[in-house]
Amino acid sequence: MKKHLSLLLLLPLLFLASCEQTSKPRFEGDVYTIAGLLISGGSIDLDNPVYVTRSSTIEAFNPFEIFVGDAEVLIRDLDGNLEFPLEPALHEFKFKYVDPAGNAIQPGHRYRIEVSVPGQDSLIWAETTVPQAVELELDLWGDNPPNTGYSFDPETANTMPFSQIDSSYPIVVNTGDTAASFNFFGEIYCLEEFSTDLEFTNVVFGFENPDESLRDIYNAGGAFRRITFLNRLSSAPQPGIEGNYLVLGDYAYAFVLYGRYRVKVYVVDDNYYRYTYMEENYLHGGVHNALGYFGSASGGTLYTEVVR
């Protein structure tokens, strides 16, 4: 399985800030990127926006000038005979392009994004086909003790003993009538505020608690706070249960600390899959006349607390 430690919330900012150093002379002048992941059943909102950013040298790097706030961004549902513009919203010191009409992203539909940046002749565009609708199963075999395992409620009091995660609490995706291989993406994120009183689930170089020097990395969502994993996994029938299921076990390593967690579970399109794992990933996200990715996903979010 491909395992990653995500050190930044916005990977496009990292490669754009350094592209002149690593890729010159391939990229000259202003280089633009788009970043967007459409979520089946959701909308393009502040939690799942589209970003449009421009390049910068490391010497001239200014995070407030990287985000493009005056682009024209249009989404076309090519299977639904629908198109709608996105509008920029300044949020968390970033320009995020969102859909004020809240159109729901449809599973199985093909979407095209078109981005026009003032002063640029080339239209930036990309297309993605949204994966089929899937459902997350909380207790497939019905044998979880009360108040244990995952929940869809962010305020849940459910717990999972760390030593039993791999054996008793797999992540399960219901793919309905479809038995096939899927691009699987997961993100495990600790919801606890940083504290040197937090405890590692496994002793790290003799340390049972995080050191104060890790505060900034942790608060930036890096290192051991956010761990993502990616793989091609197959769904198949389970004994005595109708339908097909993608079952992920052997992942307890991703819970580095005891505490409350948010777990995002998706099957993703090829654009986002390639962008996530390939070298020079910004060239493989399906974007034309720019860098970045325009992908789509189906799935959901789980919550739990990992305890001893």
JSON list of C-alpha atoms in Angstrom, two decimals, residues 50-151:
[
{"chain": "A", "resi": 50, "resn": "VAL", "atom": "CA", "xyz": [-11.88, 24.98, -6.39]},
{"chain": "A", "resi": 51, "resn": "TYR", "atom": "CA", "xyz": [-8.61, 26.89, -6.08]},
{"chain": "A", "resi": 52, "resn": "VAL", "atom": "CA", "xyz": [-6.92, 28.90, -8.81]},
{"chain": "A", "resi": 53, "resn": "THR", "atom": "CA", "xyz": [-3.35, 29.92, -8.01]},
{"chain": "A", "resi": 54, "resn": "ARG", "atom": "CA", "xyz": [-0.35, 31.41, -9.79]},
{"chain": "A", "resi": 55, "resn": "SER", "atom": "CA", "xyz": [3.35, 30.62, -9.60]},
{"chain": "A", "resi": 56, "resn": "SER", "atom": "CA", "xyz": [5.95, 32.44, -7.57]},
{"chain": "A", "resi": 57, "resn": "THR", "atom": "CA", "xyz": [9.67, 32.17, -7.06]},
{"chain": "A", "resi": 58, "resn": "ILE", "atom": "CA", "xyz": [10.81, 31.21, -3.60]},
{"chain": "A", "resi": 59, "resn": "GLU", "atom": "CA", "xyz": [12.47, 34.63, -3.21]},
{"chain": "A", "resi": 60, "resn": "ALA", "atom": "CA", "xyz": [9.26, 36.53, -4.09]},
{"chain": "A", "resi": 61, "resn": "PHE", "atom": "CA", "xyz": [6.88, 34.14, -2.36]},
{"chain": "A", "resi": 62, "resn": "ASN", "atom": "CA", "xyz": [3.87, 35.92, -0.85]},
{"chain": "A", "resi": 63, "resn": "PRO", "atom": "CA", "xyz": [0.96, 33.65, 0.13]},
{"chain": "A", "resi": 64, "resn": "PHE", "atom": "CA", "xyz": [-1.52, 36.53, -0.22]},
{"chain": "A", "resi": 65, "resn": "GLU", "atom": "CA", "xyz": [-0.62, 37.03, -3.90]},
{"chain": "A", "resi": 66, "resn": "ILE", "atom": "CA", "xyz": [-0.66, 33.39, -4.98]},
{"chain": "A", "resi": 67, "resn": "PHE", "atom": "CA", "xyz": [-4.45, 33.02, -5.00]},
{"chain": "A", "resi": 68, "resn": "VAL", "atom": "CA", "xyz": [-6.20, 34.30, -8.12]},
{"chain": "A", "resi": 69, "resn": "GLY", "atom": "CA", "xyz": [-9.46, 36.05, -7.23]},
{"chain": "A", "resi": 70, "resn": "ASP", "atom": "CA", "xyz": [-10.55, 37.45, -10.60]},
{"chain": "A", "resi": 71, "resn": "ALA", "atom": "CA", "xyz": [-10.80, 34.36, -12.79]},
{"chain": "A", "resi": 72, "resn": "GLU", "atom": "CA", "xyz": [-13.97, 33.24, -14.58]},
{"chain": "A", "resi": 73, "resn": "VAL", "atom": "CA", "xyz": [-14.71, 29.66, -13.56]},
{"chain": "A", "resi": 74, "resn": "LEU", "atom": "CA", "xyz": [-17.46, 27.61, -15.18]},
{"chain": "A", "resi": 75, "resn": "ILE", "atom": "CA", "xyz": [-18.58, 24.06, -14.41]},
{"chain": "A", "resi": 76, "resn": "ARG", "atom": "CA", "xyz": [-20.38, 22.04, -17.08]},
{"chain": "A", "resi": 77, "resn": "ASP", "atom": "CA", "xyz": [-22.30, 18.86, -16.25]},
{"chain": "A", "resi": 78, "resn": "LEU", "atom": "CA", "xyz": [-21.82, 17.16, -19.61]},
{"chain": "A", "resi": 79, "resn": "ASP", "atom": "CA", "xyz": [-24.34, 14.41, -18.83]},
{"chain": "A", "resi": 80, "resn": "GLY", "atom": "CA", "xyz": [-26.93, 16.63, -17.20]},
{"chain": "A", "resi": 81, "resn": "ASN", "atom": "CA", "xyz": [-27.16, 19.48, -19.71]},
{"chain": "A", "resi": 82, "resn": "LEU", "atom": "CA", "xyz": [-26.33, 21.93, -16.93]},
{"chain": "A", "resi": 83, "resn": "GLU", "atom": "CA", "xyz": [-23.69, 24.60, -16.45]},
{"chain": "A", "resi": 84, "resn": "PHE", "atom": "CA", "xyz": [-23.07, 26.94, -13.56]},
{"chain": "A", "resi": 85, "resn": "PRO", "atom": "CA", "xyz": [-20.46, 29.57, -12.67]},
{"chain": "A", "resi": 86, "resn": "LEU", "atom": "CA", "xyz": [-18.34, 29.52, -9.57]},
{"chain": "A", "resi": 87, "resn": "GLU", "atom": "CA", "xyz": [-17.74, 32.69, -7.60]},
{"chain": "A", "resi": 88, "resn": "PRO", "atom": "CA", "xyz": [-14.66, 33.65, -5.55]},
{"chain": "A", "resi": 89, "resn": "ALA", "atom": "CA", "xyz": [-15.06, 33.86, -1.78]},
{"chain": "A", "resi": 90, "resn": "LEU", "atom": "CA", "xyz": [-12.32, 35.13, 0.53]},
{"chain": "A", "resi": 91, "resn": "HIS", "atom": "CA", "xyz": [-12.13, 32.58, 3.33]},
{"chain": "A", "resi": 92, "resn": "GLU", "atom": "CA", "xyz": [-9.26, 31.67, 5.66]},
{"chain": "A", "resi": 93, "resn": "PHE", "atom": "CA", "xyz": [-7.03, 34.16, 3.79]},
{"chain": "A", "resi": 94, "resn": "LYS", "atom": "CA", "xyz": [-7.59, 32.26, 0.53]},
{"chain": "A", "resi": 95, "resn": "PHE", "atom": "CA", "xyz": [-9.74, 32.85, -2.52]},
{"chain": "A", "resi": 96, "resn": "LYS", "atom": "CA", "xyz": [-11.99, 29.82, -2.85]},
{"chain": "A", "resi": 97, "resn": "TYR", "atom": "CA", "xyz": [-14.24, 29.34, -5.87]},
{"chain": "A", "resi": 98, "resn": "VAL", "atom": "CA", "xyz": [-17.65, 28.04, -4.79]},
{"chain": "A", "resi": 99, "resn": "ASP", "atom": "CA", "xyz": [-21.07, 27.40, -6.27]},
{"chain": "A", "resi": 100, "resn": "PRO", "atom": "CA", "xyz": [-23.55, 29.86, -4.70]},
{"chain": "A", "resi": 101, "resn": "ALA", "atom": "CA", "xyz": [-26.46, 27.79, -6.09]},
{"chain": "A", "resi": 102, "resn": "GLY", "atom": "CA", "xyz": [-25.27, 24.66, -4.28]},
{"chain": "A", "resi": 103, "resn": "ASN", "atom": "CA", "xyz": [-25.77, 22.29, -7.22]},
{"chain": "A", "resi": 104, "resn": "ALA", "atom": "CA", "xyz": [-25.35, 18.68, -6.10]},
{"chain": "A", "resi": 105, "resn": "ILE", "atom": "CA", "xyz": [-22.59, 16.71, -7.81]},
{"chain": "A", "resi": 106, "resn": "GLN", "atom": "CA", "xyz": [-24.11, 13.65, -9.46]},
{"chain": "A", "resi": 107, "resn": "PRO", "atom": "CA", "xyz": [-22.45, 10.20, -9.35]},
{"chain": "A", "resi": 108, "resn": "GLY", "atom": "CA", "xyz": [-21.52, 8.81, -12.74]},
{"chain": "A", "resi": 109, "resn": "HIS", "atom": "CA", "xyz": [-21.73, 12.20, -14.45]},
{"chain": "A", "resi": 110, "resn": "ARG", "atom": "CA", "xyz": [-18.89, 13.74, -16.45]},
{"chain": "A", "resi": 111, "resn": "TYR", "atom": "CA", "xyz": [-17.97, 17.29, -15.44]},
{"chain": "A", "resi": 112, "resn": "ARG", "atom": "CA", "xyz": [-15.82, 19.84, -17.23]},
{"chain": "A", "resi": 113, "resn": "ILE", "atom": "CA", "xyz": [-14.22, 22.88, -15.65]},
{"chain": "A", "resi": 114, "resn": "GLU", "atom": "CA", "xyz": [-13.23, 25.93, -17.69]},
{"chain": "A", "resi": 115, "resn": "VAL", "atom": "CA", "xyz": [-11.09, 28.68, -16.18]},
{"chain": "A", "resi": 116, "resn": "SER", "atom": "CA", "xyz": [-10.30, 32.01, -17.84]},
{"chain": "A", "resi": 117, "resn": "VAL", "atom": "CA", "xyz": [-7.65, 34.18, -16.19]},
{"chain": "A", "resi": 118, "resn": "PRO", "atom": "CA", "xyz": [-7.50, 37.88, -17.22]},
{"chain": "A", "resi": 119, "resn": "GLY", "atom": "CA", "xyz": [-4.56, 38.51, -19.50]},
{"chain": "A", "resi": 120, "resn": "GLN", "atom": "CA", "xyz": [-4.11, 34.85, -20.40]},
{"chain": "A", "resi": 121, "resn": "ASP", "atom": "CA", "xyz": [-5.00, 33.65, -23.90]},
{"chain": "A", "resi": 122, "resn": "SER", "atom": "CA", "xyz": [-5.26, 29.92, -23.16]},
{"chain": "A", "resi": 123, "resn": "LEU", "atom": "CA", "xyz": [-8.40, 28.48, -21.63]},
{"chain": "A", "resi": 124, "resn": "ILE", "atom": "CA", "xyz": [-7.63, 26.21, -18.68]},
{"chain": "A", "resi": 125, "resn": "TRP", "atom": "CA", "xyz": [-9.85, 23.13, -18.70]},
{"chain": "A", "resi": 126, "resn": "ALA", "atom": "CA", "xyz": [-10.20, 19.62, -17.36]},
{"chain": "A", "resi": 127, "resn": "GLU", "atom": "CA", "xyz": [-12.79, 16.83, -17.21]},
{"chain": "A", "resi": 128, "resn": "THR", "atom": "CA", "xyz": [-13.61, 14.21, -14.61]},
{"chain": "A", "resi": 129, "resn": "THR", "atom": "CA", "xyz": [-16.12, 11.39, -14.37]},
{"chain": "A", "resi": 130, "resn": "VAL", "atom": "CA", "xyz": [-17.54, 11.09, -10.84]},
{"chain": "A", "resi": 131, "resn": "PRO", "atom": "CA", "xyz": [-17.25, 7.57, -9.41]},
{"chain": "A", "resi": 132, "resn": "GLN", "atom": "CA", "xyz": [-20.43, 5.63, -8.72]},
{"chain": "A", "resi": 133, "resn": "ALA", "atom": "CA", "xyz": [-22.24, 6.29, -5.46]},
{"chain": "A", "resi": 134, "resn": "VAL", "atom": "CA", "xyz": [-20.94, 4.15, -2.59]},
{"chain": "A", "resi": 135, "resn": "GLU", "atom": "CA", "xyz": [-21.87, 3.87, 1.07]},
{"chain": "A", "resi": 136, "resn": "LEU", "atom": "CA", "xyz": [-19.75, 3.46, 4.17]},
{"chain": "A", "resi": 137, "resn": "GLU", "atom": "CA", "xyz": [-20.71, 0.64, 6.52]},
{"chain": "A", "resi": 138, "resn": "LEU", "atom": "CA", "xyz": [-20.34, 1.20, 10.26]},
{"chain": "A", "resi": 139, "resn": "ASP", "atom": "CA", "xyz": [-20.74, -2.41, 11.43]},
{"chain": "A", "resi": 140, "resn": "LEU", "atom": "CA", "xyz": [-20.99, -4.79, 8.48]},
{"chain": "A", "resi": 141, "resn": "TRP", "atom": "CA", "xyz": [-21.17, -7.99, 10.53]},
{"chain": "A", "resi": 142, "resn": "GLY", "atom": "CA", "xyz": [-23.17, -6.51, 13.41]},
{"chain": "A", "resi": 143, "resn": "ASP", "atom": "CA", "xyz": [-20.70, -7.56, 16.11]},
{"chain": "A", "resi": 144, "resn": "ASN", "atom": "CA", "xyz": [-19.38, -4.24, 17.42]},
{"chain": "A", "resi": 145, "resn": "PRO", "atom": "CA", "xyz": [-19.92, -3.82, 21.18]},
{"chain": "A", "resi": 146, "resn": "PRO", "atom": "CA", "xyz": [-22.25, -0.92, 22.02]},
{"chain": "A", "resi": 147, "resn": "ASN", "atom": "CA", "xyz": [-20.70, 2.57, 21.73]},
{"chain": "A", "resi": 148, "resn": "THR", "atom": "CA", "xyz": [-17.65, 1.32, 19.85]},
{"chain": "A", "resi": 149, "resn": "GLY", "atom": "CA", "xyz": [-16.47, 1.69, 16.28]},
{"chain": "A", "resi": 150, "resn": "TYR", "atom": "CA", "xyz": [-17.14, 4.45, 13.81]},
{"chain": "A", "resi": 151, "resn": "SER", "atom": "CA", "xyz": [-19.99, 6.92, 13.63]}
]
